[in-house]
Structures are given as C-alpha cells and as structure tokens.
PDB file of C-alpha atoms in Angstrom:
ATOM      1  CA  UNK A   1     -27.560  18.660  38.213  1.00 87.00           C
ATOM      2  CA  UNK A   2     -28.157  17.826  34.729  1.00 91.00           C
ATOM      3  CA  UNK A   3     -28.619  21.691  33.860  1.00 93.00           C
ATOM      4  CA  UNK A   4     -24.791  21.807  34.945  1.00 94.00           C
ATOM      5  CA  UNK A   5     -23.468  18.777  32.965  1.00 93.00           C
ATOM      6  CA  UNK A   6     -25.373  20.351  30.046  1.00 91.00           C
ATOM      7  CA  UNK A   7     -23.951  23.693  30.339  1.00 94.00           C
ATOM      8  CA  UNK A   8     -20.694  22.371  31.031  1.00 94.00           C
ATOM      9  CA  UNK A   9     -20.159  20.237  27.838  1.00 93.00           C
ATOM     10  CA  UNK A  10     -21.712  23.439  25.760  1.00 94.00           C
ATOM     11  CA  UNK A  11     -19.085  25.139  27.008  1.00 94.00           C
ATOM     12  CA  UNK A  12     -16.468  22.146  26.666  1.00 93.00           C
ATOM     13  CA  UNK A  13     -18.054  21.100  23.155  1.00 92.00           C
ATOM     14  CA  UNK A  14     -14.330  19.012  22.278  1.00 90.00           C
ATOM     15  CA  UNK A  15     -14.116  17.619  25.866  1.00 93.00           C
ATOM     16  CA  UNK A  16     -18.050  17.061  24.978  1.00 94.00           C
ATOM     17  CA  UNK A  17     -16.721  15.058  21.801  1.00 92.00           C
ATOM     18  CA  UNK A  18     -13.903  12.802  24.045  1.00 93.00           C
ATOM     19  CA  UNK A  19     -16.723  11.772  26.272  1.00 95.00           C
ATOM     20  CA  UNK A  20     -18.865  10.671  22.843  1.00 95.00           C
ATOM     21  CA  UNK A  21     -15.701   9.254  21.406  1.00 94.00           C
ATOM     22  CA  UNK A  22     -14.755   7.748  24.667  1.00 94.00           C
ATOM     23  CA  UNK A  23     -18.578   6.083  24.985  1.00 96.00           C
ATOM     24  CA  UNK A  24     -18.217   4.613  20.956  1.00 95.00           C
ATOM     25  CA  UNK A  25     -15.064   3.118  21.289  1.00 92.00           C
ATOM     26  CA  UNK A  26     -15.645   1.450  24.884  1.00 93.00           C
ATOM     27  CA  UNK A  27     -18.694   0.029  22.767  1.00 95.00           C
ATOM     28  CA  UNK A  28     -16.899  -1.253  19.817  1.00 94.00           C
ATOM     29  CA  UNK A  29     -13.793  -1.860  21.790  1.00 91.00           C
ATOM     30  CA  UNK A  30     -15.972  -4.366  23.588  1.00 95.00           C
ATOM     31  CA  UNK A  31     -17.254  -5.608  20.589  1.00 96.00           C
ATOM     32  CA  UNK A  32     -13.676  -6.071  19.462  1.00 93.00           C
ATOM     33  CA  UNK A  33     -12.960  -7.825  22.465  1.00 93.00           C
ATOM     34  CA  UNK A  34     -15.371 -10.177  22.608  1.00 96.00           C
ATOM     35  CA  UNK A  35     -14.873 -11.464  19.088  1.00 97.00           C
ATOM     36  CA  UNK A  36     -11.217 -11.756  19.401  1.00 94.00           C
ATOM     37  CA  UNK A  37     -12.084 -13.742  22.553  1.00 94.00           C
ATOM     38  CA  UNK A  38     -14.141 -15.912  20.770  1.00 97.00           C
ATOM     39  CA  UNK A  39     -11.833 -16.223  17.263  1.00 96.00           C
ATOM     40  CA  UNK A  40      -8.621 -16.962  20.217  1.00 93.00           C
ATOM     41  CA  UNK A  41     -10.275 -19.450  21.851  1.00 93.00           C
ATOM     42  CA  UNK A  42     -11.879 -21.437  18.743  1.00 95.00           C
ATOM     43  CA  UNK A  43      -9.521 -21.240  16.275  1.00 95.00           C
ATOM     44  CA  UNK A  44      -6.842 -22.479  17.962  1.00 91.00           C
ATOM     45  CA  UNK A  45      -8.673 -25.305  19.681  1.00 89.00           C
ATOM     46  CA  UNK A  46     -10.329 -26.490  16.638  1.00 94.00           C
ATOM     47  CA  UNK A  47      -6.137 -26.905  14.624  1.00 91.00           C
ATOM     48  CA  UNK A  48      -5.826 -23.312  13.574  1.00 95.00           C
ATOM     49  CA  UNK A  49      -2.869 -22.988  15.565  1.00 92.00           C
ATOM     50  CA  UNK A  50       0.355 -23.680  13.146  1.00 95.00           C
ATOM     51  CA  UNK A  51       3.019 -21.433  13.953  1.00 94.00           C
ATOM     52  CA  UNK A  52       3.224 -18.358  11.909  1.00 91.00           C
ATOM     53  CA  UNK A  53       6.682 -16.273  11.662  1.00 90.00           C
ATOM     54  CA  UNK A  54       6.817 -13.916   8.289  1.00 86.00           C
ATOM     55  CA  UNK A  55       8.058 -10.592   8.336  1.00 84.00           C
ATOM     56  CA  UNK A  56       7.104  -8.894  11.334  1.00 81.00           C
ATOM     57  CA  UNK A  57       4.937 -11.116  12.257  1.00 84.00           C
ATOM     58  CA  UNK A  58       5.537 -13.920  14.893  1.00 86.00           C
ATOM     59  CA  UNK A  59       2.976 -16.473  16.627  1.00 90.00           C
ATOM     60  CA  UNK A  60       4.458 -19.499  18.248  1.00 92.00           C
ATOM     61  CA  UNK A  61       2.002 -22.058  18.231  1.00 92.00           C
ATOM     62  CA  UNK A  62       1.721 -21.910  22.624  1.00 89.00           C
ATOM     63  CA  UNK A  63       0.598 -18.119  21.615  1.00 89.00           C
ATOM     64  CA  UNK A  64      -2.116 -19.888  19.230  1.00 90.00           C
ATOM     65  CA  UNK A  65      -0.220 -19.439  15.893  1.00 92.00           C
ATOM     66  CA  UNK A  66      -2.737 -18.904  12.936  1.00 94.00           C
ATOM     67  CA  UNK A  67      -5.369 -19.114  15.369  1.00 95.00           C
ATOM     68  CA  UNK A  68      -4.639 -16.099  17.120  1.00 93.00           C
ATOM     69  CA  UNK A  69      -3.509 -14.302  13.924  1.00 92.00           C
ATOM     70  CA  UNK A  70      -6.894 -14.614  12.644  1.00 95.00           C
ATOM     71  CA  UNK A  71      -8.548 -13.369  15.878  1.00 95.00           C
ATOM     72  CA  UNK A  72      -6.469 -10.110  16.371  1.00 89.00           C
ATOM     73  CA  UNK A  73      -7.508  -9.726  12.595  1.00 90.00           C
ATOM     74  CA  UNK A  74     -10.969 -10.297  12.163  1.00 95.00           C
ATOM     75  CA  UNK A  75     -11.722  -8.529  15.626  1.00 95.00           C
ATOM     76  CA  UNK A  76      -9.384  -5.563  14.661  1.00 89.00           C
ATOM     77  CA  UNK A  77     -11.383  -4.887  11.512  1.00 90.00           C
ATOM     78  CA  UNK A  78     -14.669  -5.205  13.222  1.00 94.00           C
ATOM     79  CA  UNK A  79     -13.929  -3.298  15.700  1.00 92.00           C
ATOM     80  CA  UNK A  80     -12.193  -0.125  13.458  1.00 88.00           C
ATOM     81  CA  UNK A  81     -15.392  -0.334  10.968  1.00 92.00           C
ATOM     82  CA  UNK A  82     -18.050   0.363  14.110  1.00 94.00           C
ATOM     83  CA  UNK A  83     -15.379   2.608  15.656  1.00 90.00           C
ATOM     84  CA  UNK A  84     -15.224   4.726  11.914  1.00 91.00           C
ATOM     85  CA  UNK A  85     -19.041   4.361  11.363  1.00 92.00           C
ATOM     86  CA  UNK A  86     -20.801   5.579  15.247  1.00 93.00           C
ATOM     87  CA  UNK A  87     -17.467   8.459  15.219  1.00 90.00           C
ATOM     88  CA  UNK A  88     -18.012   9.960  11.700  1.00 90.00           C
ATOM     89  CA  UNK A  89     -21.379  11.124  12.608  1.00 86.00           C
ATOM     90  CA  UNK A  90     -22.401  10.845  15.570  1.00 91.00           C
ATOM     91  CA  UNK A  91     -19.409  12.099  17.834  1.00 90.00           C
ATOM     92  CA  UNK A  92     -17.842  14.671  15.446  1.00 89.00           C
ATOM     93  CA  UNK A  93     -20.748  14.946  12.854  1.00 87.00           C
ATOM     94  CA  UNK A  94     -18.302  14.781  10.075  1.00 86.00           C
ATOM     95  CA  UNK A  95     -19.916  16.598   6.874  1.00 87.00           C
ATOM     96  CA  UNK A  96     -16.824  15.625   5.002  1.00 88.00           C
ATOM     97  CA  UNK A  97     -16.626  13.188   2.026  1.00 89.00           C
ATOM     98  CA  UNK A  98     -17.805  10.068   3.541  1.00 89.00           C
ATOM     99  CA  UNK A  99     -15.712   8.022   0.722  1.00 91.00           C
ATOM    100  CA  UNK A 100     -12.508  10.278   1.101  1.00 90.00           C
ATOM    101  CA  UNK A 101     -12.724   9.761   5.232  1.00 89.00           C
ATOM    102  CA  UNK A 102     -13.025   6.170   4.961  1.00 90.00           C
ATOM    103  CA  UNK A 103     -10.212   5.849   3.097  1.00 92.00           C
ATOM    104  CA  UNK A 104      -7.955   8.364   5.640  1.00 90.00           C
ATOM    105  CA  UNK A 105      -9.672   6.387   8.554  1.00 89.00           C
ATOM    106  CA  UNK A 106      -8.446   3.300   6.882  1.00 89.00           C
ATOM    107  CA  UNK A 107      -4.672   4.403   6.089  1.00 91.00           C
ATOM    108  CA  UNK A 108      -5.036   4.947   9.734  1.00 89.00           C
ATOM    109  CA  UNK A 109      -6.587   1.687  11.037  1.00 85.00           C
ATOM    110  CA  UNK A 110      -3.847   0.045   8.993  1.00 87.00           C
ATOM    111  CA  UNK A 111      -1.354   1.410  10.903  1.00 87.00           C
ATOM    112  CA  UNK A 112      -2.830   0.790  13.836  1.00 82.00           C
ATOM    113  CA  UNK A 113      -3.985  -3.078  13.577  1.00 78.00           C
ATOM    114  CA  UNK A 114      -0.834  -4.129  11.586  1.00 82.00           C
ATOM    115  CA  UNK A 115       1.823  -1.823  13.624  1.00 85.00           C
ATOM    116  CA  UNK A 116      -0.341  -2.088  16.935  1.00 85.00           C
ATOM    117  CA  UNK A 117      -2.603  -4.996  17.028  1.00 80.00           C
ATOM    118  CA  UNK A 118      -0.586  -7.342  14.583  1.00 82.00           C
ATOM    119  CA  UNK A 119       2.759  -6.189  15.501  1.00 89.00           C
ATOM    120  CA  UNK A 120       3.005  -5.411  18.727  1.00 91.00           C
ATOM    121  CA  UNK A 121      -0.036  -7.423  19.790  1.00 90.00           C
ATOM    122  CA  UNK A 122       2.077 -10.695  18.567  1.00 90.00           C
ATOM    123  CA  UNK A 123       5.427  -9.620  20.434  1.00 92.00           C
ATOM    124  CA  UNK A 124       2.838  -8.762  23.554  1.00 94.00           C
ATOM    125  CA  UNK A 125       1.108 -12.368  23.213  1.00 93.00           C
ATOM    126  CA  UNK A 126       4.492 -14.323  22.650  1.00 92.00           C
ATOM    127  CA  UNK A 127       6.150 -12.009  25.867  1.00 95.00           C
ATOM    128  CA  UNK A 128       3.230 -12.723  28.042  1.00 96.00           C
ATOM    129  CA  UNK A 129       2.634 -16.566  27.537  1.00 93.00           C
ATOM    130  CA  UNK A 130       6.305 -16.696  28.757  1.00 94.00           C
ATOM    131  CA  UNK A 131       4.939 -15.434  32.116  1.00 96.00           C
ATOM    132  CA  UNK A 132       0.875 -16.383  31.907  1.00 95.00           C
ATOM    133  CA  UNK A 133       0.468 -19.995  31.732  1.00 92.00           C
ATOM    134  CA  UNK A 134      -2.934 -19.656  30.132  1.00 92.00           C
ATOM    135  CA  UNK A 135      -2.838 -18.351  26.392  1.00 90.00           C
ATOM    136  CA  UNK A 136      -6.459 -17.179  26.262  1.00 91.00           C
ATOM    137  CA  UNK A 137      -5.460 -14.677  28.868  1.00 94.00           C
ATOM    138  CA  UNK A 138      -1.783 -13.289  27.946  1.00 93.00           C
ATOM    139  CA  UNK A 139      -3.857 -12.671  24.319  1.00 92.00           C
ATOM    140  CA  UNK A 140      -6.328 -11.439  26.063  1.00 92.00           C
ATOM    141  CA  UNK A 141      -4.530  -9.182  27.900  1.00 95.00           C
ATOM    142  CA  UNK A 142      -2.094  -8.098  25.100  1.00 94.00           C
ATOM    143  CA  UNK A 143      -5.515  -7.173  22.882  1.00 90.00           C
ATOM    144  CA  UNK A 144      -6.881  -5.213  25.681  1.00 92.00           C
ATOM    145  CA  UNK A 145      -3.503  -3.375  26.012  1.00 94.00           C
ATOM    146  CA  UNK A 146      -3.019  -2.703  21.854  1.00 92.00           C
ATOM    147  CA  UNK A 147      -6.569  -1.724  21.917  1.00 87.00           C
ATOM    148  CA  UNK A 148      -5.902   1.245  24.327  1.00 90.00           C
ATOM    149  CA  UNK A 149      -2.895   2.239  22.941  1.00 92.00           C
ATOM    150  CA  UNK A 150      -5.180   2.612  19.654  1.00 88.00           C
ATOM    151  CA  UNK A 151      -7.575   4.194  21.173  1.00 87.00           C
ATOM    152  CA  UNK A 152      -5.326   7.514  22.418  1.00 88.00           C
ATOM    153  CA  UNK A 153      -3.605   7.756  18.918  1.00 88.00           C
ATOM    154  CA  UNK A 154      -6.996   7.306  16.793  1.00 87.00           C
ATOM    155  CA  UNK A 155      -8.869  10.249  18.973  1.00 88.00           C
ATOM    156  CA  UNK A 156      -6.499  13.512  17.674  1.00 89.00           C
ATOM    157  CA  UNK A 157      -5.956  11.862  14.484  1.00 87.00           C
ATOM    158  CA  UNK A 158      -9.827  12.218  14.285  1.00 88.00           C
ATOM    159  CA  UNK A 159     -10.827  15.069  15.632  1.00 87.00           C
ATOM    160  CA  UNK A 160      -7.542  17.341  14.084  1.00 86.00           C
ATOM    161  CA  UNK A 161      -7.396  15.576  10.665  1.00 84.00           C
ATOM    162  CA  UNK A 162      -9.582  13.112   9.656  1.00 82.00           C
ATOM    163  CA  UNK A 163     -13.255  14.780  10.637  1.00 82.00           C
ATOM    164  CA  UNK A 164     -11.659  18.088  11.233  1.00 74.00           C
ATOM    165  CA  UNK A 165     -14.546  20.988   9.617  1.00 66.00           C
ATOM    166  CA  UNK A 166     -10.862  22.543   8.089  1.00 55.00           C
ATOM    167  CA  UNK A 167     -11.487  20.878   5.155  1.00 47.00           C
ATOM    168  CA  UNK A 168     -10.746  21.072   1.076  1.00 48.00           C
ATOM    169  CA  UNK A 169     -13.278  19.947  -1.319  1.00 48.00           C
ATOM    170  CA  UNK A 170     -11.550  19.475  -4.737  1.00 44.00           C
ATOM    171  CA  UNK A 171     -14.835  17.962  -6.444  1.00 46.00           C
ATOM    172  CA  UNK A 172     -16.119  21.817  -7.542  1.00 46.00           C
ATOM    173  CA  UNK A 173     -12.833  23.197  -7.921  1.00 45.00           C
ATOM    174  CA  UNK A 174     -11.112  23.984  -5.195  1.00 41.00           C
ATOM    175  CA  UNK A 175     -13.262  24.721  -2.360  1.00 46.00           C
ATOM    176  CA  UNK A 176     -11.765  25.216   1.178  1.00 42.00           C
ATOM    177  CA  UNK A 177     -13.520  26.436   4.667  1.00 48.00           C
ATOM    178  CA  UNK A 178     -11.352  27.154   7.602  1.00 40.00           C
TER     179      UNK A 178
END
C-alpha cells in the first residue's frame, strides 16, 4: 500500500506538492488560529476594544474593536511567516533568492491579510455578530473562513510564481533557466 502512494505522488510530483502545501498550512493555519483565538478573546476583555472605523477598516466595539484588530493582525503575520518559511523549502524546495522570495511572498501576504483577513475579515466579523450572539465565535468563524480563502489564492501564486524553478537571476548578469 505504501509502494502505491509512493509511486503515485512520483508520478503526481505537483499534486505531491498540494498535499505538502496542504499539510504546512493546516499546521500554521492552526497556529494562526489559535493565536487569533487567544489575541480575540484577551484583548478585548482586558479594554482593547474601542471601536475602530478608518479607511477600509471597520470594528464596532460588539465585534471587539481594537481588540480584534490586533488579533486578526498579529495572528495573520504569524501565521504567513511559518506558512513562507516550512513552503519555501520544504514543499517546493525553492533554490531561488531567499531575500527576493520573501519580499514577493510578502507583497502577497499583504494583500491577503489587509484585503482578506483585515478587510473582509472585519465586514465578516461585523456581518456575523449581527446573527451570532457570541463575538468570540462570529470572529472565529470569519478568521477560519478568510484563512481558507487565503489559502486557495496563496497555493498557485506559489507554486507558478513565487517558488516557480522559471526563474531570472540578475545578480551575475542576467541569468535565466526555464
């Protein structure tokens, strides 16, 4: 049986790479999870909880405010740091510029915790305490959901651009393999 999984992934090496991926994130998703679970329920509790509307950005104080501003985050950036360090090598054993990935990965965990997490995360939060009369949970649940959504975008992005082996290396003049 384990003969078969082998020689089915060596023949399926990028399905072989969505299970690794898959495996990382679920790990550091958790992480994520956890910590924003923690920050939410804290923060708020403890005062951090003033009401926070600036540009796109919107937490009503019964969606913890601050508080929960803070948690989506700190958790976010956690969770995109283990998610770019376990990926680069270990799932698609990048050989690219470490220092010129981290800064692509981090264009693209921008977009994704501000327009995802921060963004739609907030509207998520402040929709779902409408209908869930416990906080923790509708941010719960709202985190959970961003975190997914995330998670499909990130994995092309990675694979096709940002640890792809199609890469230019300007540092010796210009140096591309295809």
């Amino acid at each position: 049986m384990i003969k078969r999984i082998k020689d089915f992934f060596s023949k399926n090496p990028s399905l072989w790479e969505f299970v690794k991926y898959t495996i990382f994130s679920l790990l550091a998703g958790w992480t994520e999870l956890l910590i924003f679970m923690l920050l939410n329920y804290v923060l708020p509790k403890n005062g951090i909880n003033k009401e926070i509307s600036w540009f796109i950005f919107v937490y009503p104080t019964e969606a913890g405010g601050l508080g929960a501003l803070i948690a989506f985050v700190i958790s976010s950036v956690i969770g995109q740091a283990l998610k770019f360090i376990t990926n680069f090598k270990k799932t698609f054993k990048s050989t690219n510029n470490i220092l010129l990935s981290a800064i692509g990965f981090a264009v693209m965990a921008v977009i994704i915790v501000v327009g995802l997490n921060l963004y739609v995360g907030g509207l998520l939060n402040t929709a779902l305490c409408k209908v869930i009369p416990n906080a923790d949970l509708a941010g719960t649940i709202a985190k959970a959901v961003c975190q997914m959504a995330g998670f499909l975008l990130a994995f092309p992005v990675n694979k096709f651009i940002q640890y792809s082996k199609n890469t230019c290396d300007f540092s010796h003049g210009m140096n591309c393999q295809r």
